[in-house]
mmCIF file of C-alpha atoms and ligand atoms in Angstrom:
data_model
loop_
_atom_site.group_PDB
_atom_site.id
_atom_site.type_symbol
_atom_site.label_atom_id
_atom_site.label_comp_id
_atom_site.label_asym_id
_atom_site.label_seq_id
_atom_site.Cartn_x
_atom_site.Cartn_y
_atom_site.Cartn_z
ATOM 1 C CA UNK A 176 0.000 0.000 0.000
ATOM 2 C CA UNK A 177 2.801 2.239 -0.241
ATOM 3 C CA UNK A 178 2.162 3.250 -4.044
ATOM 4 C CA UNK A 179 0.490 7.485 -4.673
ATOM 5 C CA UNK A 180 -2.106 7.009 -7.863
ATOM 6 C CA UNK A 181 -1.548 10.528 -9.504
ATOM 7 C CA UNK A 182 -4.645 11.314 -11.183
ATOM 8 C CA UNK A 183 -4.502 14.312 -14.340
ATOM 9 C CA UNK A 184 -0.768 12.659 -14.181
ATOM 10 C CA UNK A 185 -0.145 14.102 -17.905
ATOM 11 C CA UNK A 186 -1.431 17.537 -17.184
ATOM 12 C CA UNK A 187 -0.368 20.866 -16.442
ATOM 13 C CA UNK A 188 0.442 20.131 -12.960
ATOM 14 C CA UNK A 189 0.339 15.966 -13.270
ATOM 15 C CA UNK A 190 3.259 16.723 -15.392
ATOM 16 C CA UNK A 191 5.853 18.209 -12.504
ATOM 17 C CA UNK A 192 3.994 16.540 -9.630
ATOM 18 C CA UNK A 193 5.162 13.411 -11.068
ATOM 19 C CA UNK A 194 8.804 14.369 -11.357
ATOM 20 C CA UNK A 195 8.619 15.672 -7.861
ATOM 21 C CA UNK A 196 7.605 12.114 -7.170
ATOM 22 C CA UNK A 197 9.837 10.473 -8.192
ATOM 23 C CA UNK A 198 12.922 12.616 -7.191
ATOM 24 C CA UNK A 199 11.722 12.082 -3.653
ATOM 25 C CA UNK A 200 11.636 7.925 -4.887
ATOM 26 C CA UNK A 201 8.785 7.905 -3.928
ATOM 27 C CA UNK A 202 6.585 5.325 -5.482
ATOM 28 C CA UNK A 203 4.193 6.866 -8.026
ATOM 29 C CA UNK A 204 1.849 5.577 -10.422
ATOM 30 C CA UNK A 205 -0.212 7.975 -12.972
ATOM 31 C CA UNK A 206 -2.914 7.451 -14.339
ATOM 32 C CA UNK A 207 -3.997 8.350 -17.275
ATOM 33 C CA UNK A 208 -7.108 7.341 -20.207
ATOM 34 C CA UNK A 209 -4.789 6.800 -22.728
ATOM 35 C CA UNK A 210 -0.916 8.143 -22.244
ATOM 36 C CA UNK A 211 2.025 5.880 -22.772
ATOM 37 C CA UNK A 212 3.666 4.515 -19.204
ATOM 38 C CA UNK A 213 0.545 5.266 -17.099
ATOM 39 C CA UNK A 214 -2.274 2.829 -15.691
ATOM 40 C CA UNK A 215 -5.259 3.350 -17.737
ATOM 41 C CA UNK A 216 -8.900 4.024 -16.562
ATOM 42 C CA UNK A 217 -11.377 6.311 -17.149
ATOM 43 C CA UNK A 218 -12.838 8.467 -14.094
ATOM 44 C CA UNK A 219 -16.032 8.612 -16.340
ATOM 45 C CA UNK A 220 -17.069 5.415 -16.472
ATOM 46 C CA UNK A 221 -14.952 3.874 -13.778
ATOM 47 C CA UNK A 222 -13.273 1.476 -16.264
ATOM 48 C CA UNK A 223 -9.603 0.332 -15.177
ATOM 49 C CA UNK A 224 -9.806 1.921 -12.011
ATOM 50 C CA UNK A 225 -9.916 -1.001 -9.571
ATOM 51 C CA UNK A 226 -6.876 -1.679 -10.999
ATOM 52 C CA UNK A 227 -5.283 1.611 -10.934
ATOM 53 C CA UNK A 228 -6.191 1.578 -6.761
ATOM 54 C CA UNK A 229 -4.105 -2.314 -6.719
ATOM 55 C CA UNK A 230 -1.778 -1.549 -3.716
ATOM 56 C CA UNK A 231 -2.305 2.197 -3.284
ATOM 57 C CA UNK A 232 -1.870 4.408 -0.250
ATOM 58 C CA UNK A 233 -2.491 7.644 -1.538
ATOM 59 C CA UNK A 234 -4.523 8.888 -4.301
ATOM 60 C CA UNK A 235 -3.626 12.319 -5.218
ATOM 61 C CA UNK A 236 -6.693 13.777 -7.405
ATOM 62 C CA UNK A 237 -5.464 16.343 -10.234
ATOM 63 C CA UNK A 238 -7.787 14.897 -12.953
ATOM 64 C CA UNK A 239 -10.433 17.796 -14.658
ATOM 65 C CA UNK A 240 -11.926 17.835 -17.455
ATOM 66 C CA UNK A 241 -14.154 20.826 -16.543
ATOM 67 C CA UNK A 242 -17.768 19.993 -16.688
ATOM 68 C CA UNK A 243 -18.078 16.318 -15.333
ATOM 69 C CA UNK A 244 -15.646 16.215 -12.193
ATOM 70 C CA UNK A 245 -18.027 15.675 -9.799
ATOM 71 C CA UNK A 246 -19.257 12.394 -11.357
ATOM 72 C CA UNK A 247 -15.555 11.783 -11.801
ATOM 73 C CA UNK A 248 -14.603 11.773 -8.107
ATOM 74 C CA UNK A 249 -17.711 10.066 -6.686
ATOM 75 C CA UNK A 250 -16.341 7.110 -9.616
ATOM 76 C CA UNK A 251 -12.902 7.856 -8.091
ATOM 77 C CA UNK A 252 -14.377 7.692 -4.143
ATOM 78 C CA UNK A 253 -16.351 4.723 -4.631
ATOM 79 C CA UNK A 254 -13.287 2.248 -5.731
ATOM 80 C CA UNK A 255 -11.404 3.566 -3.340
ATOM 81 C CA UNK A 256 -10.590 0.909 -0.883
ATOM 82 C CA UNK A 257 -10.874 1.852 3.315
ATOM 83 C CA UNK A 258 -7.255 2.928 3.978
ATOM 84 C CA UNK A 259 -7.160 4.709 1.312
ATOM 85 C CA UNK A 260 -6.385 8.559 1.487
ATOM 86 C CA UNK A 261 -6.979 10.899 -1.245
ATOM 87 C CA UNK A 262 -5.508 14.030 -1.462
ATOM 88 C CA UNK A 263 -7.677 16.557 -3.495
ATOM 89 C CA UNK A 264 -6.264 19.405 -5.428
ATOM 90 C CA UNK A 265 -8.274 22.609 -5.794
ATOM 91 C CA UNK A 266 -8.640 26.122 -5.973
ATOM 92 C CA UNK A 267 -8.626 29.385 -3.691
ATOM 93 C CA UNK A 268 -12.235 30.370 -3.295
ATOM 94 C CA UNK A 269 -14.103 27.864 -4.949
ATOM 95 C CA UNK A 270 -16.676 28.600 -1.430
ATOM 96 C CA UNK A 271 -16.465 32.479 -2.464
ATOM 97 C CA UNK A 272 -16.467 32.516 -6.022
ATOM 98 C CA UNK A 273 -19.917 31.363 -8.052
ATOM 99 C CA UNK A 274 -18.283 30.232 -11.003
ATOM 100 C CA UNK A 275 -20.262 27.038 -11.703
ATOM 101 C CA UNK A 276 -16.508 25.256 -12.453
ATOM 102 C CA UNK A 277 -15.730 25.950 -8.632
ATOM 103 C CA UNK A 278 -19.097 24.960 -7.315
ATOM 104 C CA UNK A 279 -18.317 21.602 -8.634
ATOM 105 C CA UNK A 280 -15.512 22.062 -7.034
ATOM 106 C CA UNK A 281 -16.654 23.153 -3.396
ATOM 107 C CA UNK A 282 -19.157 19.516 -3.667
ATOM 108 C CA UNK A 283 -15.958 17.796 -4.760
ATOM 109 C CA UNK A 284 -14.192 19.014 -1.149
ATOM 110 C CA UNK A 285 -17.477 18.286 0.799
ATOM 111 C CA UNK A 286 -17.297 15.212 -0.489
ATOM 112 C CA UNK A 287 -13.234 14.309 -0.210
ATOM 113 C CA UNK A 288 -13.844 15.960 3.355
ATOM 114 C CA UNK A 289 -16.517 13.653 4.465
ATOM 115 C CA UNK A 290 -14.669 10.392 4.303
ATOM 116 C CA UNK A 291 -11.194 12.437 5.859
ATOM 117 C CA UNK A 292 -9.609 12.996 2.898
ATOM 118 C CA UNK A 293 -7.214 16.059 2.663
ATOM 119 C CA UNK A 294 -7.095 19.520 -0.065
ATOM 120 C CA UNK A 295 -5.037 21.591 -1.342
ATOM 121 C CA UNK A 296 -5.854 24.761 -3.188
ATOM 122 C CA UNK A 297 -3.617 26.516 -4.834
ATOM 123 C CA UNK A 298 -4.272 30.254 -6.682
ATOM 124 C CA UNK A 299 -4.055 30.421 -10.659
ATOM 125 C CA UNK A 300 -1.422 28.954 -12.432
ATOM 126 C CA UNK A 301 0.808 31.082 -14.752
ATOM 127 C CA UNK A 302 0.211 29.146 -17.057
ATOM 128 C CA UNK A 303 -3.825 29.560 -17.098
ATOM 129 C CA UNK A 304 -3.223 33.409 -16.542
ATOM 130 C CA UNK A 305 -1.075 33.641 -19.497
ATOM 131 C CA UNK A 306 -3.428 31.973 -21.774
ATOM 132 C CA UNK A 307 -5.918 34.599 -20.726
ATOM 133 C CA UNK A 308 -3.192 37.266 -21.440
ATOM 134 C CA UNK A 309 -2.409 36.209 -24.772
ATOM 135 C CA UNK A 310 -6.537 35.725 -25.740
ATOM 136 C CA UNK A 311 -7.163 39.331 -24.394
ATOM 137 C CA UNK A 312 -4.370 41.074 -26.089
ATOM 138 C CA UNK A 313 -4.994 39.253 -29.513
ATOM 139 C CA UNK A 314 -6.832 42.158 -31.117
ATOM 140 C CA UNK A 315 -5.014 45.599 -31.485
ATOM 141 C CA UNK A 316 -6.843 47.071 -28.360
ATOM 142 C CA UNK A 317 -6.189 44.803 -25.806
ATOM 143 C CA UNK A 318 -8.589 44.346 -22.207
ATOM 144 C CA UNK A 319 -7.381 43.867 -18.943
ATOM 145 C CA UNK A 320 -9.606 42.367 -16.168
ATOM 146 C CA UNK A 321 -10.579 45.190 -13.449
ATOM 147 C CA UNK A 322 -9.399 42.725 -10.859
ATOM 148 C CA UNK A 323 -6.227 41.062 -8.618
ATOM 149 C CA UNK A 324 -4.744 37.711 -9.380
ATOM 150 C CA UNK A 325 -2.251 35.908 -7.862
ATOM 151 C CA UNK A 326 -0.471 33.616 -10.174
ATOM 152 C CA UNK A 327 1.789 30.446 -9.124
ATOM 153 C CA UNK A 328 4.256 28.736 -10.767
ATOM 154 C CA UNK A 329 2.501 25.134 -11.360
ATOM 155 C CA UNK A 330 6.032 23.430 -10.377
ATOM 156 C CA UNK A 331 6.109 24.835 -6.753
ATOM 157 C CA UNK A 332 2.258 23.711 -6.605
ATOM 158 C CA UNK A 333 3.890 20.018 -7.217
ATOM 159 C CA UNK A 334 6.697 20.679 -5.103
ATOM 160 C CA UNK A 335 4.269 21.388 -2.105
ATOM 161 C CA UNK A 336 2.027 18.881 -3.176
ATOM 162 C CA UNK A 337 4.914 16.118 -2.803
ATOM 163 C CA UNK A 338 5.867 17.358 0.441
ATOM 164 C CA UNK A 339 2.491 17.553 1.999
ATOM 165 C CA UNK A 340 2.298 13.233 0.065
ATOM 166 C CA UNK A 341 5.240 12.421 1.921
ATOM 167 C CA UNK A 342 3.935 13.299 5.348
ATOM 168 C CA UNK A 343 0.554 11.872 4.382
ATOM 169 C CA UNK A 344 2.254 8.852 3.400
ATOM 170 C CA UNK A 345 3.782 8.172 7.225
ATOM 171 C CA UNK A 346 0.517 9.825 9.132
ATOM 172 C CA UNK A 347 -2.616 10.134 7.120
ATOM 173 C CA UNK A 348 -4.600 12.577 9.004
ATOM 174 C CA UNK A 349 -6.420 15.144 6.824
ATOM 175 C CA UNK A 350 -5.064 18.683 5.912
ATOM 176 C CA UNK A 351 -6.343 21.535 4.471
ATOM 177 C CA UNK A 352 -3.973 24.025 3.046
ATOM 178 C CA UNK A 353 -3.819 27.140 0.783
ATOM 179 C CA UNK A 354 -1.014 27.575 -1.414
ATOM 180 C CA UNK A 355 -0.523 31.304 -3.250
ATOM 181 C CA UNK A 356 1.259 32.606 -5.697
ATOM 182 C CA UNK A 357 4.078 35.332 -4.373
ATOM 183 C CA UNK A 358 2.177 38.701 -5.022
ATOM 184 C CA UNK A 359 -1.365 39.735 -5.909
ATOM 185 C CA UNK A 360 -1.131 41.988 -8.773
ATOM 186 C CA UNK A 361 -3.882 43.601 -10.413
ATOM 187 C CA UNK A 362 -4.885 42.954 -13.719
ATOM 188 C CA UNK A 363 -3.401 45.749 -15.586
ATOM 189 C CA UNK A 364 -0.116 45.169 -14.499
ATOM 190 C CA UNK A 365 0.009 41.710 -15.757
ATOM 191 C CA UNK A 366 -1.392 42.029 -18.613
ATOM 192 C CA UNK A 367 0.832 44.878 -19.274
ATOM 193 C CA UNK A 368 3.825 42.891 -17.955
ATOM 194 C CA UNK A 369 2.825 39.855 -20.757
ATOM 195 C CA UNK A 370 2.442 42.820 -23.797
ATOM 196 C CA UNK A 371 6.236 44.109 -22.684
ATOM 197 C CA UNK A 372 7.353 40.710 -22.530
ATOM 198 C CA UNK A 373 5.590 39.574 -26.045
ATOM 199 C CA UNK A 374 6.514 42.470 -27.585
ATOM 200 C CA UNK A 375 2.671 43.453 -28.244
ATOM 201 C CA UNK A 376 2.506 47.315 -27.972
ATOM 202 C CA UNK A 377 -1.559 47.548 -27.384
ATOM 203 C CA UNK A 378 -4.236 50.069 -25.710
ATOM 204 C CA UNK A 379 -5.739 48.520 -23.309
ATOM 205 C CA UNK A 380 -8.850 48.945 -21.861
ATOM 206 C CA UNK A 381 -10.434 47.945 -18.482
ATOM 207 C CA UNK A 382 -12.892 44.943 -18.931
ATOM 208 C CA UNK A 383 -15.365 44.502 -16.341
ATOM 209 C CA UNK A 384 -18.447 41.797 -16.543
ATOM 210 C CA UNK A 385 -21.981 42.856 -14.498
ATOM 211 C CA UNK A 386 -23.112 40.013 -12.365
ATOM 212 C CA UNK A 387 -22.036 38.145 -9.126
ATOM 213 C CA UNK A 388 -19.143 35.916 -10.323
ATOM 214 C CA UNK A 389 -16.956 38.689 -11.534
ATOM 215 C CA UNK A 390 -18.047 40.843 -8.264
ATOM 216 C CA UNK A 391 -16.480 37.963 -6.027
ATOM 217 C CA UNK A 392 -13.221 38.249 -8.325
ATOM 218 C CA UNK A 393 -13.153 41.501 -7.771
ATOM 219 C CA UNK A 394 -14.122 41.171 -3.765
ATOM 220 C CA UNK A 395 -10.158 39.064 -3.903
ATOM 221 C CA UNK A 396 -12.543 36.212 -3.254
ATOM 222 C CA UNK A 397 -10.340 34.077 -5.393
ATOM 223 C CA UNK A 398 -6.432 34.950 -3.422
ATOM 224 C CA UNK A 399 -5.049 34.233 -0.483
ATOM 225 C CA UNK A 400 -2.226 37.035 -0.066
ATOM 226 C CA UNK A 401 -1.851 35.034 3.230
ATOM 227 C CA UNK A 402 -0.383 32.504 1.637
ATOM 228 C CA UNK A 403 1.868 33.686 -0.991
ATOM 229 C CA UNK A 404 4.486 31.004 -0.095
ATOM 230 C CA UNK A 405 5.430 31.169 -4.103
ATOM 231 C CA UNK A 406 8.588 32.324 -5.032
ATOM 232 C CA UNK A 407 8.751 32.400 -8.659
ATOM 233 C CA UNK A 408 6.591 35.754 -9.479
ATOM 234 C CA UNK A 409 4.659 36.335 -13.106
ATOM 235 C CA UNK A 410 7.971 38.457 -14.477
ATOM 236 C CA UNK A 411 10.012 35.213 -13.536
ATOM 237 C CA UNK A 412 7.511 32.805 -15.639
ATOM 238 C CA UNK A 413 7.400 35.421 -18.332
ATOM 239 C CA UNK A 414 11.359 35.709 -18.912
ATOM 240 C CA UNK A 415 11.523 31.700 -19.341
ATOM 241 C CA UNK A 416 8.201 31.536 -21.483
ATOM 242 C CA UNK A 417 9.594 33.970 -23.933
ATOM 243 C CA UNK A 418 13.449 33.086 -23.544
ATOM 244 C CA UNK A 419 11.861 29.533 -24.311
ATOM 245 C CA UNK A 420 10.608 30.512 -27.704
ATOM 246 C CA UNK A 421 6.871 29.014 -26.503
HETATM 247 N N1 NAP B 521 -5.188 25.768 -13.900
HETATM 248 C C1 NAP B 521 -5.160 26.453 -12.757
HETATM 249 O O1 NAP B 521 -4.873 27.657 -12.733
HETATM 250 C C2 NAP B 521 -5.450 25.735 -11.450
HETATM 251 C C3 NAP B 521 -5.260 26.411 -10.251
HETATM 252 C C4 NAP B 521 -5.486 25.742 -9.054
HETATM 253 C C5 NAP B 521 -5.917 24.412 -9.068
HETATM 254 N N2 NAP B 521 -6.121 23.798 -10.259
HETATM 255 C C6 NAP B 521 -6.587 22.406 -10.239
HETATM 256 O O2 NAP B 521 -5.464 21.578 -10.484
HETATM 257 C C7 NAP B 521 -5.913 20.349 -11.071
HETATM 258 C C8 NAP B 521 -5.080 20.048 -12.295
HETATM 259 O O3 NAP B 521 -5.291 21.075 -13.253
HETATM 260 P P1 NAP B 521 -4.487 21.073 -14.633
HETATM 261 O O4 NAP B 521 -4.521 22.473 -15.119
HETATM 262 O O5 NAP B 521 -3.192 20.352 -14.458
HETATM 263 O O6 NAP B 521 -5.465 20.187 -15.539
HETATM 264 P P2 NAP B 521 -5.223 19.742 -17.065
HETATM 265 O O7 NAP B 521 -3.907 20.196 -17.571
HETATM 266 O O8 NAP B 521 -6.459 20.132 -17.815
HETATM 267 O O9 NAP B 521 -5.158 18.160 -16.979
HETATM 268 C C9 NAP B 521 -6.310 17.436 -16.652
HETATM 269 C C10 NAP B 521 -5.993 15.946 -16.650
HETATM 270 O O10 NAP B 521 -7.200 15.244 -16.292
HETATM 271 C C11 NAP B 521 -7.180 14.009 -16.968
HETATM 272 N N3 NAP B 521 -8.564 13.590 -17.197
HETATM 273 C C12 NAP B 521 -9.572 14.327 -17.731
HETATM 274 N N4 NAP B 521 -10.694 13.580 -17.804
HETATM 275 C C13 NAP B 521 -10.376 12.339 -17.311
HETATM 276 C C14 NAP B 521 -11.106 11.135 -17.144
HETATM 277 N N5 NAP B 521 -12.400 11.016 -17.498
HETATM 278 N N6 NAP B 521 -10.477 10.074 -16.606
HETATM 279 C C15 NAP B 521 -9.164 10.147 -16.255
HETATM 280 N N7 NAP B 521 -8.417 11.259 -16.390
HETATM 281 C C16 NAP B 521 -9.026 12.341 -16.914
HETATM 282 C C17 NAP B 521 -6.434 14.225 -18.281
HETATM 283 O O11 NAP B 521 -5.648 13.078 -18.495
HETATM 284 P P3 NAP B 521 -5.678 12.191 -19.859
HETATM 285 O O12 NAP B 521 -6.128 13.099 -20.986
HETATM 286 O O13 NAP B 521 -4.243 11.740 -20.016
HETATM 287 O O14 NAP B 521 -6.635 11.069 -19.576
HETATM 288 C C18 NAP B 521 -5.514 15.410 -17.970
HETATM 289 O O15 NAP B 521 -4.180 15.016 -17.765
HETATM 290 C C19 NAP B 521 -7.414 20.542 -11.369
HETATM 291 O O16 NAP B 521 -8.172 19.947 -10.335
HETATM 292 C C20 NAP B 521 -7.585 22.052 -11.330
HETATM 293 O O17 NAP B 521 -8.891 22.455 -10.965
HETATM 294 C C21 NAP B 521 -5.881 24.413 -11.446
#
């Protein structure tokens, strides 16, 4: 029982969590529908997942695909095995912030919570905020959002992640943690930090959306300036996305 099932193993964070893994040798299996090296099942329909759980510890729960999650983890719960722990990852404010992606969410933690499972939520990837960058400077005005964010680099997500698996793996009590990105910055200055860096000279204009979702946003209901235990800040991600060539 000492193996950690890595679901979302070949995403954006799955990725570097597994790395982080397996520098600590620890012993990590991903999972995966269809990837190359990677136990296959599908969190849909529940296919290959018994097993996926064969001899596992810890599950640490990264899979998404947006829309269907909660289905997803009550597949996931329900093969768990008793002695099982799962480790959920999630995001700042998904209690605060009405976005129907991070209500699913919220059940998702009410649910991982009931059997004594433990979270983490992070804040917003740079990676996520710099697909929204490049989308809302596309056109020759560009629009900022009239709010904060405070990005994280995805590898010191994994890096905590790891370290909060390996002291699950010895005492698996639940924890709850928040892990933020090193400074909330508002919206205009990243998105004029990603034109500078692109090379994208643009107007930009404030862009601000009527209703209660983007009202939490801008309440900060989304940060945690808390916990900005990130060290790698959005001008750091930046200079190695563009020195990168990506
Ligand atoms: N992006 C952010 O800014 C952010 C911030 C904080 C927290 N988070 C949370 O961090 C977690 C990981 O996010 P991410 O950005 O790394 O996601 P991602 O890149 O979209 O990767 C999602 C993964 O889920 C897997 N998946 C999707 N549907 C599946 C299914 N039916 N069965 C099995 N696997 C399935 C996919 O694996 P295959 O295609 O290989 O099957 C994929 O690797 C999510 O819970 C997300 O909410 C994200």
């Amino acid at each position: 029982m000492n193996t950690i099932l890595v679901t979302g193993a070949t995403g954006t964070l799955g990725r570097p969590l597994m790395r982080e893994l397996s520098a600590r040798h620890l012993d990590a299996r991903g999972l995966s529908r269809r990837a190359p090296g990677h136990a296959h099942a599908d969190l849909l329909t529940g296919e290959g997942l018994a097993a996926a759980l064969d001899g596992v510890g810890l599950v640490i729960h990264a899979a998404t695909d947006g829309r269907r999650d909660v289905r997803a983890a009550e597949n996931l719960l329900g093969a768990m095995r008793p002695g099982q722990h799962i480790l959920y990852v999630s995001i700042v404010g998904v209690d605060r912030v009405p976005l129907p992606y991070y209500r699913q969410k919220y059940e998702i933690e009410t649910m991982v919570r009931s059997r004594g499972g433990s979270i983490l939520r992070a804040t917003q990837f740079h990676d996520l905020v710099f697909t929204m960058a490049r989308a809302l400077t596309a056109a020759p005005v560009g629009l900022y959002p009239s709010c904060s964010v405070q990005p994280v680099e995805v590898g010191e997500v994994a890096t905590r992640l790891a370290e909060v698996a390996a002291t699950l793996a010895a005492d698996p009590s639940p924890v709850v943690e928040d892990f933020g990105g090193p400074e909330v910055r508002h919206g205009r200055d990243v998105i004029r930090a990603y034109t500078k860096a692109a090379g994208r000279r643009r107007v930009l204009l404030p862009l601000r959306v009527p209703g209660r979702i983007f009202r939490a946003y801008r309440d900060g209901g989304h940060l945690a300036p808390d916990r900005a235990l990130g060290t790698r800040t959005w001008e750091d991600y930046l200079a190695g996305r563009f020195a990168s060539g990506s």
